[in-house]
Short mmCIF file of C-alpha atoms in Angstrom, two decimals:
data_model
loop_
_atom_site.label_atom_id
_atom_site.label_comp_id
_atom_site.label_asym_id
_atom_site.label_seq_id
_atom_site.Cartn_x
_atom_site.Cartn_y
_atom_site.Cartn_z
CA UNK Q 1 101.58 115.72 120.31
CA UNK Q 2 99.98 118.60 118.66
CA UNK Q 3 100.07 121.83 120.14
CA UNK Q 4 99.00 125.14 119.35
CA UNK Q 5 101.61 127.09 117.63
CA UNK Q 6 103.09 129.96 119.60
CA UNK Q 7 102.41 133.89 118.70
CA UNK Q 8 105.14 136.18 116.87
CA UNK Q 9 105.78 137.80 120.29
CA UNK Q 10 106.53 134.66 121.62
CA UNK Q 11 109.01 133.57 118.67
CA UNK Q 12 110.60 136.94 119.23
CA UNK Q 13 111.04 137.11 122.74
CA UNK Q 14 112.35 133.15 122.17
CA UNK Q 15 114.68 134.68 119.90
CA UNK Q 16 115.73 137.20 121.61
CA UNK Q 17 116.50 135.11 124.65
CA UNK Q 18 118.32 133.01 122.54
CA UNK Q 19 120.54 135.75 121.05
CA UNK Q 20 120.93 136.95 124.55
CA UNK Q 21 122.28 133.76 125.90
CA UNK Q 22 124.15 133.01 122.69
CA UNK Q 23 126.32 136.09 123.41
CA UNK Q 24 126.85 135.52 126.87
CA UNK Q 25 128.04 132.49 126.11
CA UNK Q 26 130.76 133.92 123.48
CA UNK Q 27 131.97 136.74 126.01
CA UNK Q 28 132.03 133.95 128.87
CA UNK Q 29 134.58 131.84 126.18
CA UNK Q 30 136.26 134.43 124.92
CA UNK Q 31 137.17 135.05 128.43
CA UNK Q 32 138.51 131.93 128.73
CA UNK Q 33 140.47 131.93 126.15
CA UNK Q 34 142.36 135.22 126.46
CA UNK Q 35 143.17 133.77 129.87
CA UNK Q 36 144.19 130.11 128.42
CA UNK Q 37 146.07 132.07 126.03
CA UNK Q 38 147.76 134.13 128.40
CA UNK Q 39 148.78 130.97 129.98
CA UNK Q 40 149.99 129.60 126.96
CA UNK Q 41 152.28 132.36 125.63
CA UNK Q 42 153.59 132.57 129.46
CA UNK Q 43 154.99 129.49 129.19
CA UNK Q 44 156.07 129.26 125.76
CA UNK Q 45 157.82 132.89 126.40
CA UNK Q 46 159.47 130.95 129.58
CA UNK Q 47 160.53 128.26 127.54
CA UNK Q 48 161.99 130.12 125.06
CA UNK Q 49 164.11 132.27 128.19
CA UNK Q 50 165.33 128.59 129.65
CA UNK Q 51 166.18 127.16 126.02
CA UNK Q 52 168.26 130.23 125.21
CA UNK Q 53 169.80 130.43 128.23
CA UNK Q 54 171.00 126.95 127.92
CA UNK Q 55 172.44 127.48 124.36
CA UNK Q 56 174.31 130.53 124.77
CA UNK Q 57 175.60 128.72 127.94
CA UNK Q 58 176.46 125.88 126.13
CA UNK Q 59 177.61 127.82 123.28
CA UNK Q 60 180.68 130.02 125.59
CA UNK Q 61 181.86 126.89 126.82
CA UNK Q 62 182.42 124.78 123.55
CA UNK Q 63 182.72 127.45 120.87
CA UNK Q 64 186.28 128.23 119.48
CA UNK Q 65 185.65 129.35 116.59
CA UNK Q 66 183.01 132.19 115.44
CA UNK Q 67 182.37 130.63 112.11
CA UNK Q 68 180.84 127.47 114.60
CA UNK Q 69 178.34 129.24 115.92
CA UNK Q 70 174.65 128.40 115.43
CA UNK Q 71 171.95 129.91 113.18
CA UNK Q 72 170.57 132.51 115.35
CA UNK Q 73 173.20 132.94 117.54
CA UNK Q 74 175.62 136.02 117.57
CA UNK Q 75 179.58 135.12 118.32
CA UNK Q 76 182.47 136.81 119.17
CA UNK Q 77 185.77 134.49 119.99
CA UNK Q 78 189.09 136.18 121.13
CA UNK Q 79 191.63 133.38 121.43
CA UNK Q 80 195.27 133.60 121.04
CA UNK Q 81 195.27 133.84 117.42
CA UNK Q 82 193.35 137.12 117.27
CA UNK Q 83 189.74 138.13 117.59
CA UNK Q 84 187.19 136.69 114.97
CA UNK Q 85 183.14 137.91 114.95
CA UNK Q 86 179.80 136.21 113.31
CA UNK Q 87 178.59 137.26 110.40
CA UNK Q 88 176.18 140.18 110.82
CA UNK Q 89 177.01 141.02 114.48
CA UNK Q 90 175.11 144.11 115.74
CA UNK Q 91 177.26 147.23 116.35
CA UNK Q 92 176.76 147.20 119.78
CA UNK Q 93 178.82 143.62 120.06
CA UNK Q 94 181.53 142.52 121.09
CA UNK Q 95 181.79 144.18 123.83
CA UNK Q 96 185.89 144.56 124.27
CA UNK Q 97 186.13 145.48 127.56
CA UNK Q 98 183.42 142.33 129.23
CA UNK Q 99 185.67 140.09 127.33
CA UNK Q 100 189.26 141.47 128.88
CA UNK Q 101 186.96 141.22 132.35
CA UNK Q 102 186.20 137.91 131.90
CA UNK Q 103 189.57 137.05 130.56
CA UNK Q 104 191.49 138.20 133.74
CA UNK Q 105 188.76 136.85 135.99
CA UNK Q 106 187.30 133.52 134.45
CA UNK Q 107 183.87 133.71 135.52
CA UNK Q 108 180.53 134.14 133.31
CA UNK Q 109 179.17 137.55 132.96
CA UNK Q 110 175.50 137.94 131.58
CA UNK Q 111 175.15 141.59 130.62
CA UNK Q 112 172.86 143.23 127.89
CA UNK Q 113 173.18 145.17 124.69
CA UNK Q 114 171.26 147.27 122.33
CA UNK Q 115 170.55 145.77 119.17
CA UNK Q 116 168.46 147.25 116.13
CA UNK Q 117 165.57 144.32 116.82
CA UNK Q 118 165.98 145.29 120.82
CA UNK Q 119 167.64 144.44 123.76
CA UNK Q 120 169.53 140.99 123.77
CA UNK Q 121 171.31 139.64 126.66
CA UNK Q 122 174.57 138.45 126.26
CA UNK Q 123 176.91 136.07 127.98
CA UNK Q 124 180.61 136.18 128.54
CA UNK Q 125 183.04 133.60 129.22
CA UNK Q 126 185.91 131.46 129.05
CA UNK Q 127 187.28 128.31 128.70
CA UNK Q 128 191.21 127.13 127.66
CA UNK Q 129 192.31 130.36 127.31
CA UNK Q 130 189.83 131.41 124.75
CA UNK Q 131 186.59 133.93 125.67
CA UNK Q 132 183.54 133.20 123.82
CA UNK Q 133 180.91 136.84 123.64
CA UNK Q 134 177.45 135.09 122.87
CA UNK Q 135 173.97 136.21 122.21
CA UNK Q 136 170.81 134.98 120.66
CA UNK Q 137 169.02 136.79 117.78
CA UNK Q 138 165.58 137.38 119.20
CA UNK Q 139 164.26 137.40 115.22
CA UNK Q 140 163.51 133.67 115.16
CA UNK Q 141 161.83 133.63 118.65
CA UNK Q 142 159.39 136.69 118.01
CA UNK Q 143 158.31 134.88 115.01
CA UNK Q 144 157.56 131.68 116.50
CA UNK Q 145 155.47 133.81 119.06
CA UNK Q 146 153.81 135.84 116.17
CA UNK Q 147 152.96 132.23 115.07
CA UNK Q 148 151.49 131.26 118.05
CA UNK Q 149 149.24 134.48 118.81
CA UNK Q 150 147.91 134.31 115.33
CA UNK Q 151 147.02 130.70 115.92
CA UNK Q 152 145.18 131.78 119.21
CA UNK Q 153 143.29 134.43 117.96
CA UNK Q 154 142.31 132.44 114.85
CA UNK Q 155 142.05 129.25 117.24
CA UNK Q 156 139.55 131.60 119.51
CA UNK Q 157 137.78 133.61 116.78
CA UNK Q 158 136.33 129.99 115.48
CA UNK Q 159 135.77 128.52 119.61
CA UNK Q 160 133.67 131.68 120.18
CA UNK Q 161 132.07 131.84 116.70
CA UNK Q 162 130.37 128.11 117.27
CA UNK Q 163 130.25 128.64 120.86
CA UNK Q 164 128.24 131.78 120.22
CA UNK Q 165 125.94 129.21 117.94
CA UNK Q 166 125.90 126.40 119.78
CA UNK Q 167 124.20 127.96 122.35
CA UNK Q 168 121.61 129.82 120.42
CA UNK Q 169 120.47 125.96 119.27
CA UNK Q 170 120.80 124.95 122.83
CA UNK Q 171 118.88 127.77 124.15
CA UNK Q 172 116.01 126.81 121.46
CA UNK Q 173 116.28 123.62 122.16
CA UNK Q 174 115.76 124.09 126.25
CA UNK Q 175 113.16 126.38 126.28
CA UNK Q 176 111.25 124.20 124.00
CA UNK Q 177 109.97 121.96 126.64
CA UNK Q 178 108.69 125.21 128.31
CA UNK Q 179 107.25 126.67 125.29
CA UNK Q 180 105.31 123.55 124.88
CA UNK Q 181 103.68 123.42 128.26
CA UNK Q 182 102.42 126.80 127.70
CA UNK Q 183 101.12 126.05 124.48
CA UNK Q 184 99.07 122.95 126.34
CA UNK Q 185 98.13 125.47 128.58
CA UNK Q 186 97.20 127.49 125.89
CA UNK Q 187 95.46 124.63 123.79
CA UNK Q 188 93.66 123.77 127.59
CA UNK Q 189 92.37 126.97 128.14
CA UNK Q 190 90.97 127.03 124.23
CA UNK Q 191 89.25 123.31 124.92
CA UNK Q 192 87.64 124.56 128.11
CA UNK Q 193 86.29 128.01 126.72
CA UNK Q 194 85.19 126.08 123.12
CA UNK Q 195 84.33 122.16 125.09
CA UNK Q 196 82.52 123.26 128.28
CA UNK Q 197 80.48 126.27 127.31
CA UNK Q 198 77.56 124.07 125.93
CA UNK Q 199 77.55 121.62 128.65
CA UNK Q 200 77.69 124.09 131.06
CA UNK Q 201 74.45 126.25 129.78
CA UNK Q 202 72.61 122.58 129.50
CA UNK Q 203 73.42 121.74 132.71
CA UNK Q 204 72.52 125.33 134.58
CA UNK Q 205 69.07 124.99 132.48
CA UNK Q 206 68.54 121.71 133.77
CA UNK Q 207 68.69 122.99 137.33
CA UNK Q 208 66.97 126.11 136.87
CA UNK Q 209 64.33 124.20 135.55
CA UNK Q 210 64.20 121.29 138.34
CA UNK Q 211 64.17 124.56 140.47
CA UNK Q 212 61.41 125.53 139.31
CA UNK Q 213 59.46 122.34 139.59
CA UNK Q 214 60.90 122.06 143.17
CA UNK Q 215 59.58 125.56 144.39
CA UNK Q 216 57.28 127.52 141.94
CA UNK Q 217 55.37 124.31 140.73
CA UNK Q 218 55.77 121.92 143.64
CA UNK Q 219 52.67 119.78 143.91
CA UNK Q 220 51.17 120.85 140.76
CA UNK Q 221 54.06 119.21 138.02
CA UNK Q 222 53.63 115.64 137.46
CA UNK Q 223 56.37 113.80 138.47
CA UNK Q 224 57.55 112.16 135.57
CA UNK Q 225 58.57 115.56 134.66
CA UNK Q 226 60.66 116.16 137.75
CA UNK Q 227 62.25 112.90 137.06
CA UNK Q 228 63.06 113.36 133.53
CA UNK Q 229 64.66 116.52 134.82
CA UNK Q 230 66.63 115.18 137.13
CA UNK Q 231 67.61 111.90 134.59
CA UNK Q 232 68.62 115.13 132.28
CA UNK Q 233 70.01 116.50 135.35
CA UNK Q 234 72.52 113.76 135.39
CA UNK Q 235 73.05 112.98 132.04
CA UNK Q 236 74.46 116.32 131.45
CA UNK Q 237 76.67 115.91 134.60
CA UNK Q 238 78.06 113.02 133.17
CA UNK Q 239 78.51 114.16 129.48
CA UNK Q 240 80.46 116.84 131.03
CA UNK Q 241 82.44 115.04 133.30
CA UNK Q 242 83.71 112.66 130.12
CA UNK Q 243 84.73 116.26 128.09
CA UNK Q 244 86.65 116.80 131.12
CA UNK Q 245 88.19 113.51 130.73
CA UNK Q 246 89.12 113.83 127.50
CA UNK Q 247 90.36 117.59 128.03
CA UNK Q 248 92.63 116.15 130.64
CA UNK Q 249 93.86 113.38 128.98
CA UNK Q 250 94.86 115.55 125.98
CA UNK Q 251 96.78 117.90 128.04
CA UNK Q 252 98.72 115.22 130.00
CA UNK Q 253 102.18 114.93 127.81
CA UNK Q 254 103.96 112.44 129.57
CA UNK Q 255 105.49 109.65 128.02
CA UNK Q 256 103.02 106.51 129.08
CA UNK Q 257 104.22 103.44 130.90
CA UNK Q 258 103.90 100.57 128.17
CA UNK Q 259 102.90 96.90 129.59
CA UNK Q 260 100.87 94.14 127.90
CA UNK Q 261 96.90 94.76 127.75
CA UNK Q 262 94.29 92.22 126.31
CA UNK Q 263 93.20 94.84 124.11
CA UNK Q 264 89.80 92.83 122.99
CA UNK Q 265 89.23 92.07 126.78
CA UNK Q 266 89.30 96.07 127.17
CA UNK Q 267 86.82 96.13 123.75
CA UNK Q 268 84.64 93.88 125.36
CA UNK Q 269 84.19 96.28 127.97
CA UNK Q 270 84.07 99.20 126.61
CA UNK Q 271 81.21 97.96 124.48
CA UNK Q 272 79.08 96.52 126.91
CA UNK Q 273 79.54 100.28 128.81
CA UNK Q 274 78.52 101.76 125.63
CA UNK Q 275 74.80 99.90 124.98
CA UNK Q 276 72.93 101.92 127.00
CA UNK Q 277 73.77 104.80 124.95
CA UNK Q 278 73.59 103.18 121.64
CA UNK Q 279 70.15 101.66 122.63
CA UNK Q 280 68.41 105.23 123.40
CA UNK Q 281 69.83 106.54 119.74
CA UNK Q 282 68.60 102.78 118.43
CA UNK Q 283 71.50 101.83 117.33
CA UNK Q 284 72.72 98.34 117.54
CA UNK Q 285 76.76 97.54 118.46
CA UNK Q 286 78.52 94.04 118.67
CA UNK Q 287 82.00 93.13 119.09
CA UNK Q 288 83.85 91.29 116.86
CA UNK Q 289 87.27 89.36 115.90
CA UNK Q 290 89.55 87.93 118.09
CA UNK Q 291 88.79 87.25 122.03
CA UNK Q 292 92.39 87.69 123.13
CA UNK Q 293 95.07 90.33 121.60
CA UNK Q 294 97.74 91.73 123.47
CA UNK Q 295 99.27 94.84 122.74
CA UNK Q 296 102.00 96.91 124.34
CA UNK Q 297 100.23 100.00 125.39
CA UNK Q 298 98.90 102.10 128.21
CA UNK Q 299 95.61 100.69 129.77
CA UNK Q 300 93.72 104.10 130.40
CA UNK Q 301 94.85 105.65 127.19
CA UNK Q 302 94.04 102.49 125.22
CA UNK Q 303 90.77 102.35 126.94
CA UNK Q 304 90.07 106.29 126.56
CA UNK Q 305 90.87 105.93 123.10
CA UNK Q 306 88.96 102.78 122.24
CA UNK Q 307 85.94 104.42 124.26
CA UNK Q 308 86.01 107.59 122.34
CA UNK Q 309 85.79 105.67 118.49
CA UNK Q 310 83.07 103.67 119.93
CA UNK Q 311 81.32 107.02 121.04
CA UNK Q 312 82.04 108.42 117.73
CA UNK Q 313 80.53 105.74 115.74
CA UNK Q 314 77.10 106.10 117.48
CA UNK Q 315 76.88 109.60 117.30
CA UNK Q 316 77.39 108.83 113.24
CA UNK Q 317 75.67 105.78 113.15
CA UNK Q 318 72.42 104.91 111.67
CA UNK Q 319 71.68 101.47 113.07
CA UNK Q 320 75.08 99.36 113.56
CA UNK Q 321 78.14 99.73 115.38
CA UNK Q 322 80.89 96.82 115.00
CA UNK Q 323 83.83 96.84 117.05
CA UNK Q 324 86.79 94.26 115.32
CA UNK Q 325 89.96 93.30 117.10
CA UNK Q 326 92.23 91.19 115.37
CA UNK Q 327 96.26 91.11 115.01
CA UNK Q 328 98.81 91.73 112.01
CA UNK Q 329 101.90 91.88 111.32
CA UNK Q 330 103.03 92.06 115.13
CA UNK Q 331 100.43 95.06 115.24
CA UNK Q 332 96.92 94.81 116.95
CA UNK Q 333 94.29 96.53 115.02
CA UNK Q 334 91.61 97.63 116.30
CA UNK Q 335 88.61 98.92 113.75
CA UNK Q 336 85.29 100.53 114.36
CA UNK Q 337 82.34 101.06 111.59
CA UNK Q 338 79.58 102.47 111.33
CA UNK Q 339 76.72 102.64 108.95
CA UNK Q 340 76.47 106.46 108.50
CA UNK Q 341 77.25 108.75 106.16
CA UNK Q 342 81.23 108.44 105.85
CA UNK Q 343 84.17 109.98 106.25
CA UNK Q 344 84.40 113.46 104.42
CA UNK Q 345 86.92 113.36 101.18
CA UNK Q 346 89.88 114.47 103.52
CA UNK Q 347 89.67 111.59 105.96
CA UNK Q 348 92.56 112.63 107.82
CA UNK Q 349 90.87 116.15 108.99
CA UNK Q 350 88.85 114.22 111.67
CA UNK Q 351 91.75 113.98 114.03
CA UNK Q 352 92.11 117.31 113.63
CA UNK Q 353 91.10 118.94 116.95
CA UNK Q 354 87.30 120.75 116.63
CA UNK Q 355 86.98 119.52 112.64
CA UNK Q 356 83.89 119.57 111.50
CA UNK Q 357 82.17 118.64 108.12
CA UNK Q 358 78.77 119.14 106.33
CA UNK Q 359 76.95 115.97 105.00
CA UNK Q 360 76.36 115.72 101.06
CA UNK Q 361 73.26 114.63 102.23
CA UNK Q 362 69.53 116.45 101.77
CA UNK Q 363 69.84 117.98 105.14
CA UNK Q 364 73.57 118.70 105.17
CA UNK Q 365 73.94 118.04 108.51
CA UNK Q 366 77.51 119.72 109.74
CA UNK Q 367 78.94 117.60 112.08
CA UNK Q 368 81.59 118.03 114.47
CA UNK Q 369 84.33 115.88 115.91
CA UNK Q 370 85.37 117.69 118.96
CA UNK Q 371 88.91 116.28 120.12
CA UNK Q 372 87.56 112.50 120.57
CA UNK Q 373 89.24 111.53 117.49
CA UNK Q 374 92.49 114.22 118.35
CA UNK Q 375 92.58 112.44 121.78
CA UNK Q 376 92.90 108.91 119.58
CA UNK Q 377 95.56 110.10 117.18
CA UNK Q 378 97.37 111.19 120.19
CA UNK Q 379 97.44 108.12 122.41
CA UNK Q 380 98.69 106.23 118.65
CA UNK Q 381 101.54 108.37 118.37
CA UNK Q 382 102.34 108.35 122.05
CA UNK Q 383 102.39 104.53 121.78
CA UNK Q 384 103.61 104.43 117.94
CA UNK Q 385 100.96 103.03 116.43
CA UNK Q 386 98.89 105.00 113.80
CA UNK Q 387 95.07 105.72 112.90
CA UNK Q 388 93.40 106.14 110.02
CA UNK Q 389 89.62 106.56 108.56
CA UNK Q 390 88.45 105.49 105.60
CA UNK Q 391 84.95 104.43 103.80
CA UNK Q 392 84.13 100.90 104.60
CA UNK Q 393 86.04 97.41 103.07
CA UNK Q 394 82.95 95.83 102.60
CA UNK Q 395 81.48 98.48 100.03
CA UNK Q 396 78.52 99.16 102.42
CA UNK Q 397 77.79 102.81 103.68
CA UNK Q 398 79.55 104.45 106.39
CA UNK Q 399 83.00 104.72 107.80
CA UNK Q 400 85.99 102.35 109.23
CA UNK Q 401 88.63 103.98 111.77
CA UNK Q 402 91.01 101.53 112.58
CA UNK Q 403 93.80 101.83 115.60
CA UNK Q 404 96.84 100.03 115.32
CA UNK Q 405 99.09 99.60 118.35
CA UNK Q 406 102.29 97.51 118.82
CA UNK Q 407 101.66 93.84 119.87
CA UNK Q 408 103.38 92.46 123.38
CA UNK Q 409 105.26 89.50 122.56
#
């Protein structure tokens, strides 16, 4: 549905808001990842404790040579045959006098030692008469964790980057519905102020003027003038009761309920409604084409629709309307023409809401659309069908606006 576009304050502030929420949304996720990875290093940091507990362990109780040690692990074996150290042992290991503890006792010691990369911890202990000195070089472990932090914070610099975007498009995307109600509302209040101001005057006339009859000229005005007052009366009533109609039925953007409608049925009545009017502006209007044709549409907006072509063609006609229903291609069309003066040169302007066009005529008559013919383009695309306007097929003078709608199978 059309709308009225919305003002650059309103773009702003929607941009604003969206900004706004978009970077609410990145501190809420950053959040949640600092705390995730928290979490995570936590119990990597824990693993790596419990894993190098369990190799140093393992390593005291199996080791009798230095030279077997592991890659990362710091050894110190006295045995019988003499004391032998890893390569590259800190300064602060072996420590002697642990290992002559441990050698009269037998038990584990864990104790810790200063080391140029920090504070290790170091296990002592013994098994067939040899004690094993053992400690883990924290090197290898700080790097892993460098690894992991750096994959974090990259890992959470891209999360709260499209996080941060994602909800900027959500946010434009959610307050759209709300940005298009208040451009109907908009678009409502601009129909009423440009749609009801005529009616309106013509109807307060009316009644100041049967008023008058009523009080200041009672008895002396003949009374076919009171009565074509009041026939006015109520012909202006009604003609602004149907812009309400159509006012309401352009603002009302719900999705319509679909179900099969004899569309040439609802043709048929809609034309017979319509001969009263077209006889007073001596006009002529017959039905034609097909006497059943269902289509899968909305029976009010069909019928509004339907009704407002047929009102447009005798406001444009000369002498003849002709209403056509007939089905194509698993579409029913529905065409109206007219004898008048045509469609202007851009045919698709008529649908545009309040279009108006000058005749190339002598008297270059302007003549306006209102939003009739918006009201019809909008019940097609609510319904998927389309509309168009063109001259007539047949080569005679005047227009052809033809509704297609989906057919019910």
């Amino acid at each position: 549905m059309t709308t009225e576009p919305t003002t650059g304050a309103e773009r702003e502030a929607l941009r604003r808001t969206a900004r706004r929420l978009g970077l609410q949304t990145a501190l809420l996720v950053l959040g949640c990842l600092l705390v995730v990875g928290a979490a995570v290093l936590l119990v990597v940091v824990r693993a790596q404790a419990e894993s190098g507990r369990a190799q140093l362990e393992g390593a005291v109780r199996s080791i009798d040579d230095a030279h077997d040690a592991p890659p990362g692990m710091w050894v110190a074996v006295a045995s019988p045959r003499g004391l032998s150290t890893s390569d590259e042992l800190p300064e602060s290991l072996p420590d002697l006098d642990t290992m002559r503890q441990v050698a009269r006792s037998g038990d584990e010691v864990w104790t810790t030692a200063p080391t140029e990369v920090g504070t290790v911890r170091v296990l002592t202990g013994s098994h067939d008469g040899t004690v094993v000195q053992a400690a883990l070089d924290p090197s290898e472990g700080r790097e892993e964790l460098a690894r992991l932090v750096l994959a974090l914070l990259a890992a959470g610099a891209v999360g709260v980057v499209l996080a941060g975007l994602g909800a900027v498009w959500l946010t434009r995307r959610a307050v759209q519905p709300m940005v298009a109600a208040l451009s109907l509302q908009r678009r409502f209040v601009a129909d009423a102020s440009h749609e009801l101001r005529t009616p309106l005057t013509l109807l307060s006339t009316r009644a100041q003027l049967l008023d008058r009859h009523m009080t200041v000229d009672w008895g002396t005005a003949p009374p076919d003038r009171v009565q074509h007052d009041v026939d006015g009366l109520l012909a202006d009533a009604a003609a602004l009761t149907g812009v309400l109609d159509d006012m309401l039925l352009a603002a009302d953007a719900r999705s319509v309920d679909a179900v099969p409608v004899d569309v040439a049925e609802l043709a048929h009545e809609v034309v017979d409604a319509a001969r009263a009017t077209a006889a007073e502006r001596s006009v002529g209007i017959e039905r034609q084409g097909a006497d059943h044709a269902l289509a899968l549409a909305s029976p009010v907006s069909v019928r509004r629709a339907v009704t407002a072509l047929v009102d447009n063609a005798i406001d444009h006609a000369r002498s003849n309307v002709e209403v056509q229903v007939s089905t194509r291609d698993a579409r029913v069309v529905i065409q109206v023409r007219d004898d008048g003066p045509g469609m202007p040169p851009e045919s698709a302007e008529v649908f545009r809401r309040f279009a108006s066009h000058r005749d190339d005529d002598a008297d270059g008559t302007r003549r306006h659309y209102g939003i009739g013919l918006a009201l019809v383009a909008e019940v097609a695309a609510q319904h998927g069908g389309t509309v168009t306007a063109a001259a007539r097929e047949d080569g005679r003078p005047g227009a052809a606006i033809t509704l297609e709608l989906p057919a019910a199978r």
